[in-house]
Amino acid sequence: MSEQTNTSSPPSQARAKPSDILAIGSMVFALFLGAGNLIFPPFIGQASGSGLLAAVAGFLLTGVGLPLLGLVACARLKGGGLRSFTRDLPAWMSLATGLALYLSIGPLFALPRTAVVSWEMTLADSFSGMSQGPALYSALFFAATLGLALFPGKLIDTIGRIITPILAVALGIIFLGVLFIPQGSAWGHEPTIDGNLFFWGVLQGYQTMDALGALIFGVVIIAALQERGLDSPQQITRHTVQAGMIAALALAVVYIALAWLGATSHSVAPDASNGADILSSYVEKMFGQSGVILLGVAMTLACLTTAVGLVSACASYFNELMPRLGYKGWASLCALASGVVATGGLDQLLKITLPALMALYPFVVGLVLLALIRPRLKSPVITSLMSLVPVLIVGIIDGLSVGGVDWARTLADNLLSAMPLHDAGFDWVIPGLAGFALSLVLCGRKTDA
């Protein structure tokens, strides 16, 4: 009888050791720390000049705050999957949201970017005359990614305990150099960006795509926890939040250090057009060729860990929709498609990515916020539709306008330009809040029994 009681008892405390939670937090940190995360903060630091603090604060809000909020929402939903976020939407809308999100952060945009940025920050200069270099590198990169993603239950061991420490050491050496061997002064420089620097920093945080990734990585984290024997909903919720907070703190430290690097880079990279140029020039100035190698290791590991998480999450999602191909089949197809798209180059990817982000990000932010307050809503279905549909419409118009579609640009100029916060990129906020408020008026408040 006692044996049966032990068998059905909650997971033992040994399964929730601090070292395990730290390893999971390290895995989450590494999954989020991709190519864009290392490139955008240096550019923010250099471009913001005397407005550094405001720009960095805005970047941290969307680059750290929103992803953490997404992980908390995943934990509170106790399933973490995108379907939990979209369960109050019509079936077709839920499916369209899932396809748009996973294709965007998967083989169409984010996944190919990991390989392209890794190539351009490591071997592109050395093999500039080799026309097949990018394609060959992408093939090798996604072969390694697939090898790790085929065993999702081992993500904590391979990333949290092995790859992340190597990445942390490489970044730590670079940051110590910035601290003790600064290449210039951070103050006395005028911003090169017009407008409100805080809101500009917020929009730069969009480009990390981490708020989108949070909805995806939540599934990976929960699967890894379950693989470790943490099958209690209470344990999964608590440890997901704990891991998210560890990752958020580590990301904030990295972003602040990289922004400081950019702020002191004016004499090293005065004509840099992006954060990658600033970062590579700064590190080479500090450490010479060995620094370039060190940076290459950091960039490759950062891109690889993100790619592994994305392939694993995308394969899990599509395997749910169409299980005939199986997880391994979808993972292989996702890696193959990403490798093909990556051959188009970074410039083409960025041109397509920005419009997609303008359309998707506001909608995803709305999903996360509604998920957090869902227990307090009397009619989650009505509130979700009335809040999210206006946000989606405005986001699509903004995205198509940025993409150069004439009718969307005309509509944005003539209609959306009158919206509050339009110049800051937040013209979707007022329509969303108006729909939310109207839904509460129509449905009333939820009352306790």
Coordinates of C-alpha atoms in Angstrom, one line a residue:
M1 CA 0.0 0.0 0.0
S2 CA 2.8 2.4 0.8
E3 CA 4.4 1.6 -2.5
Q4 CA 1.3 2.6 -4.3
T5 CA 1.2 5.8 -2.3
N6 CA 4.8 6.6 -3.2
T7 CA 4.1 5.9 -6.9
S8 CA 1.2 8.3 -7.1
S9 CA 2.8 11.0 -4.9
P10 CA 3.9 14.4 -6.3
P11 CA 7.3 14.7 -7.8
S12 CA 10.1 14.7 -5.2
Q13 CA 11.9 17.8 -4.2
A14 CA 15.1 16.3 -5.7
R15 CA 13.6 17.0 -9.2
A16 CA 13.4 20.7 -8.6
K17 CA 17.0 21.3 -7.4
P18 CA 18.3 24.9 -7.8
S19 CA 20.9 23.5 -10.2
D20 CA 18.2 22.2 -12.5
I21 CA 16.3 25.5 -12.5
L22 CA 19.5 27.3 -13.2
A23 CA 20.2 25.0 -16.1
I24 CA 16.7 25.5 -17.5
G25 CA 17.1 29.3 -17.1
S26 CA 20.4 29.0 -19.0
M27 CA 18.7 27.2 -21.7
V28 CA 16.0 29.8 -22.0
F29 CA 18.6 32.6 -22.1
A30 CA 20.5 30.8 -24.9
L31 CA 17.4 30.2 -26.9
F32 CA 16.5 33.9 -26.8
L33 CA 20.0 35.2 -27.4
G34 CA 20.1 35.0 -31.2
A35 CA 21.7 37.0 -33.9
G36 CA 19.5 40.1 -33.6
N37 CA 20.0 40.2 -29.9
L38 CA 23.7 40.8 -30.3
I39 CA 23.5 43.2 -33.2
F40 CA 20.8 45.7 -32.3
P41 CA 22.0 46.9 -28.8
P42 CA 25.4 48.2 -30.2
F43 CA 23.6 50.2 -32.8
I44 CA 21.2 51.6 -30.2
G45 CA 24.1 52.6 -28.0
Q46 CA 25.9 54.5 -30.8
A47 CA 22.9 56.1 -32.5
S48 CA 21.2 57.3 -29.3
G49 CA 24.2 59.4 -28.1
S50 CA 23.2 61.5 -25.1
G51 CA 19.7 59.8 -25.1
L52 CA 21.3 56.4 -24.3
L53 CA 19.3 55.7 -21.1
A54 CA 15.9 56.4 -22.7
A55 CA 16.7 54.3 -25.8
V56 CA 18.0 51.4 -23.8
A57 CA 15.0 51.5 -21.4
G58 CA 12.6 51.3 -24.4
F59 CA 14.6 48.4 -25.9
L60 CA 14.6 46.5 -22.6
L61 CA 10.8 47.0 -22.4
T62 CA 10.2 45.0 -25.6
G63 CA 13.4 43.0 -25.7
V64 CA 13.2 41.7 -22.2
G65 CA 9.8 42.7 -20.6
L66 CA 7.6 41.3 -23.4
P67 CA 9.3 38.0 -23.7
L68 CA 9.2 37.5 -19.9
L69 CA 5.5 38.4 -20.0
G70 CA 5.0 35.8 -22.7
L71 CA 6.6 33.1 -20.7
V72 CA 4.6 34.0 -17.6
A73 CA 1.4 33.8 -19.7
C74 CA 2.6 30.4 -21.1
A75 CA 3.0 29.2 -17.5
R76 CA -0.4 30.5 -16.3
L77 CA -2.1 28.8 -19.2
K78 CA -0.6 25.5 -18.0
G79 CA -0.2 24.3 -21.5
G80 CA 1.9 27.0 -23.0
G81 CA 1.0 26.2 -26.6
L82 CA -0.2 28.8 -29.1
R83 CA -3.6 27.1 -29.1
S84 CA -4.0 28.0 -25.5
F85 CA -3.4 31.7 -26.4
T86 CA -5.8 31.5 -29.4
R87 CA -8.6 29.3 -27.9
D88 CA -11.0 32.2 -27.7
L89 CA -10.6 33.0 -31.5
P90 CA -12.6 31.3 -34.3
A91 CA -10.9 28.1 -35.5
W92 CA -9.9 29.6 -38.9
M93 CA -8.4 32.7 -37.1
S94 CA -6.5 30.5 -34.6
L95 CA -5.1 28.4 -37.5
A96 CA -4.1 31.4 -39.5
T97 CA -2.4 32.9 -36.4
G98 CA -0.4 29.8 -35.8
L99 CA 0.7 29.4 -39.4
A100 CA 1.7 33.1 -39.7
L101 CA 3.6 33.0 -36.4
Y102 CA 5.5 29.7 -36.9
L103 CA 6.3 30.4 -40.5
S104 CA 7.6 33.9 -39.6
I105 CA 9.7 32.9 -36.7
G106 CA 10.6 29.6 -38.5
P107 CA 11.7 28.9 -42.0
L108 CA 10.6 32.2 -43.6
F109 CA 12.4 34.8 -41.5
A110 CA 14.0 34.2 -38.1
L111 CA 15.5 30.8 -38.8
P112 CA 17.3 31.7 -42.0
R113 CA 18.5 34.9 -40.3
T114 CA 20.4 32.8 -37.8
A115 CA 22.5 31.2 -40.5
V116 CA 23.0 34.3 -42.6
V117 CA 24.1 36.5 -39.7
S118 CA 26.4 33.8 -38.4
W119 CA 28.0 33.5 -41.8
E120 CA 28.5 37.2 -42.3
M121 CA 29.9 37.7 -38.8
T122 CA 32.4 34.8 -39.1
L123 CA 33.5 33.5 -42.5
A124 CA 32.1 35.9 -45.1
D125 CA 35.2 38.2 -45.3
S126 CA 37.6 35.2 -45.4
F127 CA 35.6 33.5 -48.2
S128 CA 34.3 36.5 -50.0
G129 CA 35.4 35.2 -53.4
M130 CA 33.6 31.8 -52.9
S131 CA 30.2 32.1 -54.5
Q132 CA 28.9 28.9 -53.0
G133 CA 30.2 29.8 -49.5
P134 CA 26.8 31.0 -48.0
A135 CA 25.0 28.0 -49.4
L136 CA 27.6 25.5 -48.1
Y137 CA 27.7 27.3 -44.7
S138 CA 23.9 27.2 -44.4
A139 CA 23.9 23.5 -45.2
L140 CA 26.4 22.8 -42.5
F141 CA 24.7 25.1 -40.0
F142 CA 21.3 23.6 -40.4
A143 CA 22.7 20.1 -40.4
A144 CA 24.2 20.8 -36.9
T145 CA 20.9 22.5 -35.9
L146 CA 18.9 19.4 -37.0
G147 CA 21.2 17.1 -35.1
L148 CA 20.5 18.9 -31.9
A149 CA 16.8 19.5 -32.5
L150 CA 16.1 15.8 -33.2
F151 CA 16.4 15.2 -29.5
P152 CA 14.3 17.9 -27.8
G153 CA 14.4 16.2 -24.4
K154 CA 18.1 16.8 -24.3
L155 CA 17.9 20.5 -24.8
I156 CA 18.7 21.3 -21.1
D157 CA 21.8 19.2 -21.2
T158 CA 23.2 20.3 -24.6
I159 CA 22.3 23.9 -24.3
G160 CA 21.7 24.7 -20.7
R161 CA 24.8 22.9 -19.4
I162 CA 27.2 22.9 -22.3
I163 CA 26.7 25.5 -25.0
T164 CA 25.5 28.4 -22.7
P165 CA 28.6 28.4 -20.5
I166 CA 30.8 28.6 -23.5
L167 CA 28.7 31.5 -24.9
A168 CA 28.8 33.2 -21.5
V169 CA 32.6 33.0 -21.3
A170 CA 33.0 34.4 -24.8
L171 CA 30.6 37.3 -24.1
G172 CA 32.2 37.8 -20.6
I173 CA 35.6 38.3 -22.1
I174 CA 34.2 40.9 -24.6
F175 CA 32.3 42.7 -21.9
L176 CA 35.4 42.9 -19.6
G177 CA 37.3 44.4 -22.5
V178 CA 34.6 47.0 -22.9
L179 CA 34.7 47.8 -19.2
F180 CA 38.4 48.0 -18.8
I181 CA 39.6 48.9 -22.3
P182 CA 36.9 51.3 -23.5
Q183 CA 37.5 52.6 -27.0
G184 CA 36.0 56.0 -26.4
S185 CA 33.7 58.1 -24.3
A186 CA 30.0 57.4 -24.1
W187 CA 29.0 61.0 -23.5
G188 CA 29.0 64.2 -25.5
H189 CA 27.5 62.7 -28.7
E190 CA 24.3 64.0 -30.3
P191 CA 21.7 61.4 -31.2
T192 CA 21.5 60.5 -34.9
I193 CA 17.9 59.4 -34.5
D194 CA 15.0 61.9 -34.8
G195 CA 12.0 61.7 -32.5
N196 CA 11.4 60.2 -29.2
L197 CA 14.3 57.8 -28.3
F198 CA 12.3 55.8 -25.8
F199 CA 9.7 54.8 -28.4
W200 CA 12.5 54.3 -31.0
G201 CA 14.1 51.8 -28.6
V202 CA 10.8 50.1 -28.1
L203 CA 10.5 49.5 -31.9
Q204 CA 14.1 48.3 -32.0
G205 CA 13.2 45.7 -29.4
Y206 CA 10.5 44.4 -31.8
Q207 CA 13.3 43.3 -34.2
T208 CA 14.7 40.7 -31.8
M209 CA 11.4 38.8 -32.4
D210 CA 11.6 37.5 -28.8
A211 CA 8.0 38.3 -27.9
L212 CA 7.0 36.0 -30.8
G213 CA 9.6 33.5 -29.7
A214 CA 8.2 33.4 -26.1
L215 CA 5.0 31.9 -27.3
I216 CA 7.0 29.2 -29.1
F217 CA 9.8 28.6 -26.6
G218 CA 7.2 28.2 -23.8
V219 CA 6.3 24.8 -25.4
V220 CA 10.0 23.8 -25.6
I221 CA 10.6 24.8 -21.9
I222 CA 7.6 22.9 -20.7
A223 CA 8.6 19.8 -22.7
A224 CA 12.1 20.0 -21.2
L225 CA 10.6 20.2 -17.7
Q226 CA 8.4 17.3 -18.3
E227 CA 11.3 15.3 -19.7
R228 CA 13.0 15.9 -16.3
G229 CA 10.1 14.4 -14.5
L230 CA 8.4 17.7 -13.5
D231 CA 4.9 16.8 -14.5
S232 CA 2.9 18.6 -11.8
P233 CA 1.1 21.7 -13.3
Q234 CA 2.1 23.7 -10.2
Q235 CA 5.7 22.7 -10.6
I236 CA 5.8 23.5 -14.3
T237 CA 4.2 26.9 -13.8
R238 CA 6.5 27.9 -10.9
H239 CA 9.7 26.7 -12.6
T240 CA 8.8 28.2 -16.0
V241 CA 8.4 31.6 -14.3
Q242 CA 11.7 31.1 -12.4
A243 CA 13.6 30.1 -15.5
G244 CA 12.1 33.0 -17.4
M245 CA 13.2 35.5 -14.7
I246 CA 16.8 34.0 -14.8
A247 CA 16.9 34.4 -18.6
A248 CA 15.4 37.9 -18.5
L249 CA 18.0 39.1 -16.0
A250 CA 20.9 37.6 -18.1
L251 CA 19.5 39.1 -21.3
A252 CA 19.2 42.6 -19.6
V253 CA 22.8 42.4 -18.5
V254 CA 24.0 41.4 -22.1
Y255 CA 21.9 44.2 -23.7
I256 CA 23.1 46.9 -21.4
A257 CA 26.7 45.8 -21.9
L258 CA 26.3 45.7 -25.7
A259 CA 24.6 49.1 -25.7
W260 CA 27.5 50.5 -23.6
L261 CA 29.9 49.0 -26.2
G262 CA 28.0 50.9 -28.9
A263 CA 28.0 54.1 -26.9
T264 CA 31.8 54.1 -26.7
S265 CA 32.3 53.1 -30.3
H266 CA 32.2 56.5 -32.1
S267 CA 35.9 56.6 -32.7
V268 CA 36.2 52.9 -33.6
A269 CA 33.3 52.6 -36.1
P270 CA 32.2 56.2 -37.0
D271 CA 30.6 55.2 -40.3
A272 CA 29.0 51.9 -39.2
S273 CA 25.6 51.2 -40.8
N274 CA 24.5 48.5 -38.4
G275 CA 25.3 46.8 -35.1
A276 CA 27.3 44.0 -36.7
D277 CA 29.8 46.5 -38.1
I278 CA 30.1 48.2 -34.7
L279 CA 30.6 45.0 -32.8
S280 CA 33.2 43.5 -35.1
S281 CA 35.2 46.7 -35.4
Y282 CA 35.2 47.2 -31.6
V283 CA 36.2 43.7 -30.8
E284 CA 39.0 43.7 -33.4
K285 CA 40.3 47.0 -32.1
M286 CA 40.4 45.6 -28.5
F287 CA 41.8 42.1 -29.1
G288 CA 43.0 41.9 -32.7
Q289 CA 42.4 38.8 -34.8
S290 CA 41.9 36.6 -31.7
G291 CA 39.0 38.9 -30.8
V292 CA 37.4 38.4 -34.2
I293 CA 37.7 34.6 -33.6
L294 CA 36.2 35.0 -30.1
L295 CA 33.3 37.1 -31.5
G296 CA 32.7 34.5 -34.2
V297 CA 32.4 31.8 -31.6
A298 CA 29.9 33.8 -29.6
M299 CA 27.9 34.7 -32.7
T300 CA 27.8 31.1 -34.0
L301 CA 26.8 29.7 -30.6
A302 CA 24.1 32.3 -30.1
C303 CA 22.7 31.7 -33.6
L304 CA 22.9 27.9 -33.2
T305 CA 21.1 27.7 -29.9
T306 CA 18.2 29.9 -31.2
A307 CA 18.0 27.9 -34.4
V308 CA 17.8 24.6 -32.4
G309 CA 14.9 26.0 -30.3
L310 CA 13.0 27.3 -33.3
V311 CA 13.4 24.1 -35.3
S312 CA 12.2 22.0 -32.3
A313 CA 9.2 24.3 -31.6
C314 CA 8.2 24.5 -35.3
A315 CA 8.4 20.8 -35.8
S316 CA 6.3 20.2 -32.7
Y317 CA 3.6 22.6 -33.9
F318 CA 3.4 21.2 -37.5
N319 CA 3.5 17.6 -36.1
E320 CA 0.4 18.5 -34.1
L321 CA -1.4 19.7 -37.2
M322 CA -0.3 17.0 -39.5
P323 CA 1.3 14.1 -37.6
R324 CA 1.8 11.7 -40.5
L325 CA 5.2 13.2 -41.3
G326 CA 6.3 12.9 -37.6
Y327 CA 8.4 15.2 -35.5
K328 CA 11.7 14.2 -37.1
G329 CA 10.2 14.6 -40.6
W330 CA 9.0 18.1 -39.8
A331 CA 12.2 19.1 -38.2
S332 CA 14.1 17.9 -41.3
L333 CA 11.8 19.8 -43.6
C334 CA 12.0 22.9 -41.5
A335 CA 15.8 22.8 -41.5
L336 CA 15.9 22.2 -45.3
A337 CA 13.5 25.1 -46.0
S338 CA 15.4 27.4 -43.8
G339 CA 18.7 26.6 -45.5
V340 CA 17.1 27.3 -48.9
V341 CA 15.7 30.7 -47.8
A342 CA 19.0 31.6 -46.2
T343 CA 20.7 31.6 -49.6
G344 CA 18.8 34.7 -50.5
G345 CA 21.0 36.9 -48.3
L346 CA 20.4 39.1 -45.3
D347 CA 19.3 42.2 -47.2
Q348 CA 16.4 40.4 -48.8
L349 CA 15.4 38.8 -45.5
L350 CA 15.3 42.1 -43.7
K351 CA 13.2 43.7 -46.4
I352 CA 10.5 41.1 -45.9
T353 CA 10.9 40.7 -42.1
L354 CA 10.1 44.3 -41.1
P355 CA 6.6 44.4 -42.7
A356 CA 5.8 41.0 -41.2
L357 CA 6.8 42.2 -37.7
M358 CA 4.7 45.4 -38.1
A359 CA 1.7 43.2 -38.7
L360 CA 2.3 40.4 -36.2
Y361 CA 3.9 42.1 -33.2
P362 CA 0.9 44.2 -32.0
F363 CA -1.4 41.2 -32.4
V364 CA 0.9 38.9 -30.4
V365 CA 1.2 41.6 -27.7
G366 CA -2.6 41.7 -27.5
L367 CA -2.7 37.9 -27.2
V368 CA -0.3 37.8 -24.3
L369 CA -2.0 40.6 -22.4
L370 CA -5.5 39.0 -22.9
A371 CA -4.1 35.6 -21.7
L372 CA -2.9 37.2 -18.5
I373 CA -6.3 38.8 -17.6
R374 CA -8.5 36.0 -19.1
P375 CA -9.7 34.7 -15.7
R376 CA -11.2 38.2 -15.0
L377 CA -13.1 38.5 -18.3
K378 CA -16.8 37.6 -18.4
S379 CA -16.8 36.8 -22.1
P380 CA -13.2 36.1 -23.3
V381 CA -14.4 35.3 -26.8
I382 CA -16.1 38.6 -27.4
T383 CA -13.4 40.6 -25.6
S384 CA -10.7 38.9 -27.6
L385 CA -12.3 39.5 -31.0
M386 CA -13.3 43.1 -30.2
S387 CA -9.7 43.9 -29.0
L388 CA -7.6 42.0 -31.5
V389 CA -9.4 42.6 -34.8
P390 CA -8.8 46.3 -34.8
V391 CA -5.2 45.7 -33.7
L392 CA -4.7 43.2 -36.5
I393 CA -6.3 45.5 -39.2
V394 CA -4.1 48.4 -38.2
G395 CA -1.0 46.2 -38.0
I396 CA -1.6 44.7 -41.5
I397 CA -2.0 48.2 -43.0
D398 CA 1.2 49.4 -41.3
G399 CA 3.1 46.3 -42.5
L400 CA 1.9 46.6 -46.0
S401 CA 2.7 50.3 -46.0
V402 CA 6.2 49.7 -44.9
G403 CA 6.4 46.9 -47.5
G404 CA 5.7 49.5 -50.2
V405 CA 2.1 48.6 -51.1
D406 CA 0.6 51.8 -52.6
W407 CA -3.0 51.5 -51.3
A408 CA -1.8 50.6 -47.8
R409 CA 0.6 53.5 -47.8
T410 CA -2.2 55.9 -48.9
L411 CA -4.5 54.6 -46.2
A412 CA -1.8 54.9 -43.5
D413 CA -1.0 58.5 -44.5
N414 CA -4.6 59.6 -44.8
L415 CA -6.2 57.7 -41.9
L416 CA -3.7 56.2 -39.5
S417 CA -1.6 59.3 -39.4
A418 CA -4.3 61.0 -37.3
M419 CA -4.1 58.3 -34.7
P420 CA -2.3 59.1 -31.4
L421 CA 1.2 57.6 -31.2
H422 CA 1.3 57.0 -35.0
D423 CA 4.7 58.5 -35.4
A424 CA 6.0 56.3 -32.6
G425 CA 4.7 53.2 -34.3
F426 CA 1.9 52.6 -31.8
D427 CA -1.2 53.6 -33.8
W428 CA -2.7 50.2 -33.0
V429 CA -2.9 50.9 -29.2
I430 CA -6.0 53.2 -29.2
P431 CA -8.1 51.0 -31.5
G432 CA -7.2 48.0 -29.4
L433 CA -8.0 49.7 -26.1
A434 CA -11.3 51.1 -27.6
G435 CA -12.4 47.6 -28.6
F436 CA -11.4 46.2 -25.2
A437 CA -13.3 48.9 -23.3
L438 CA -16.4 48.6 -25.5
S439 CA -16.4 44.8 -24.9
L440 CA -16.4 45.4 -21.2
V441 CA -19.3 47.8 -21.5
L442 CA -21.3 45.3 -23.6
C443 CA -20.5 42.2 -21.6
G444 CA -20.2 43.7 -18.1
R445 CA -17.8 42.6 -15.4
K446 CA -17.2 39.1 -14.2
T447 CA -18.6 38.6 -10.8
D448 CA -17.6 36.0 -8.2
A449 CA -20.2 33.4 -7.3

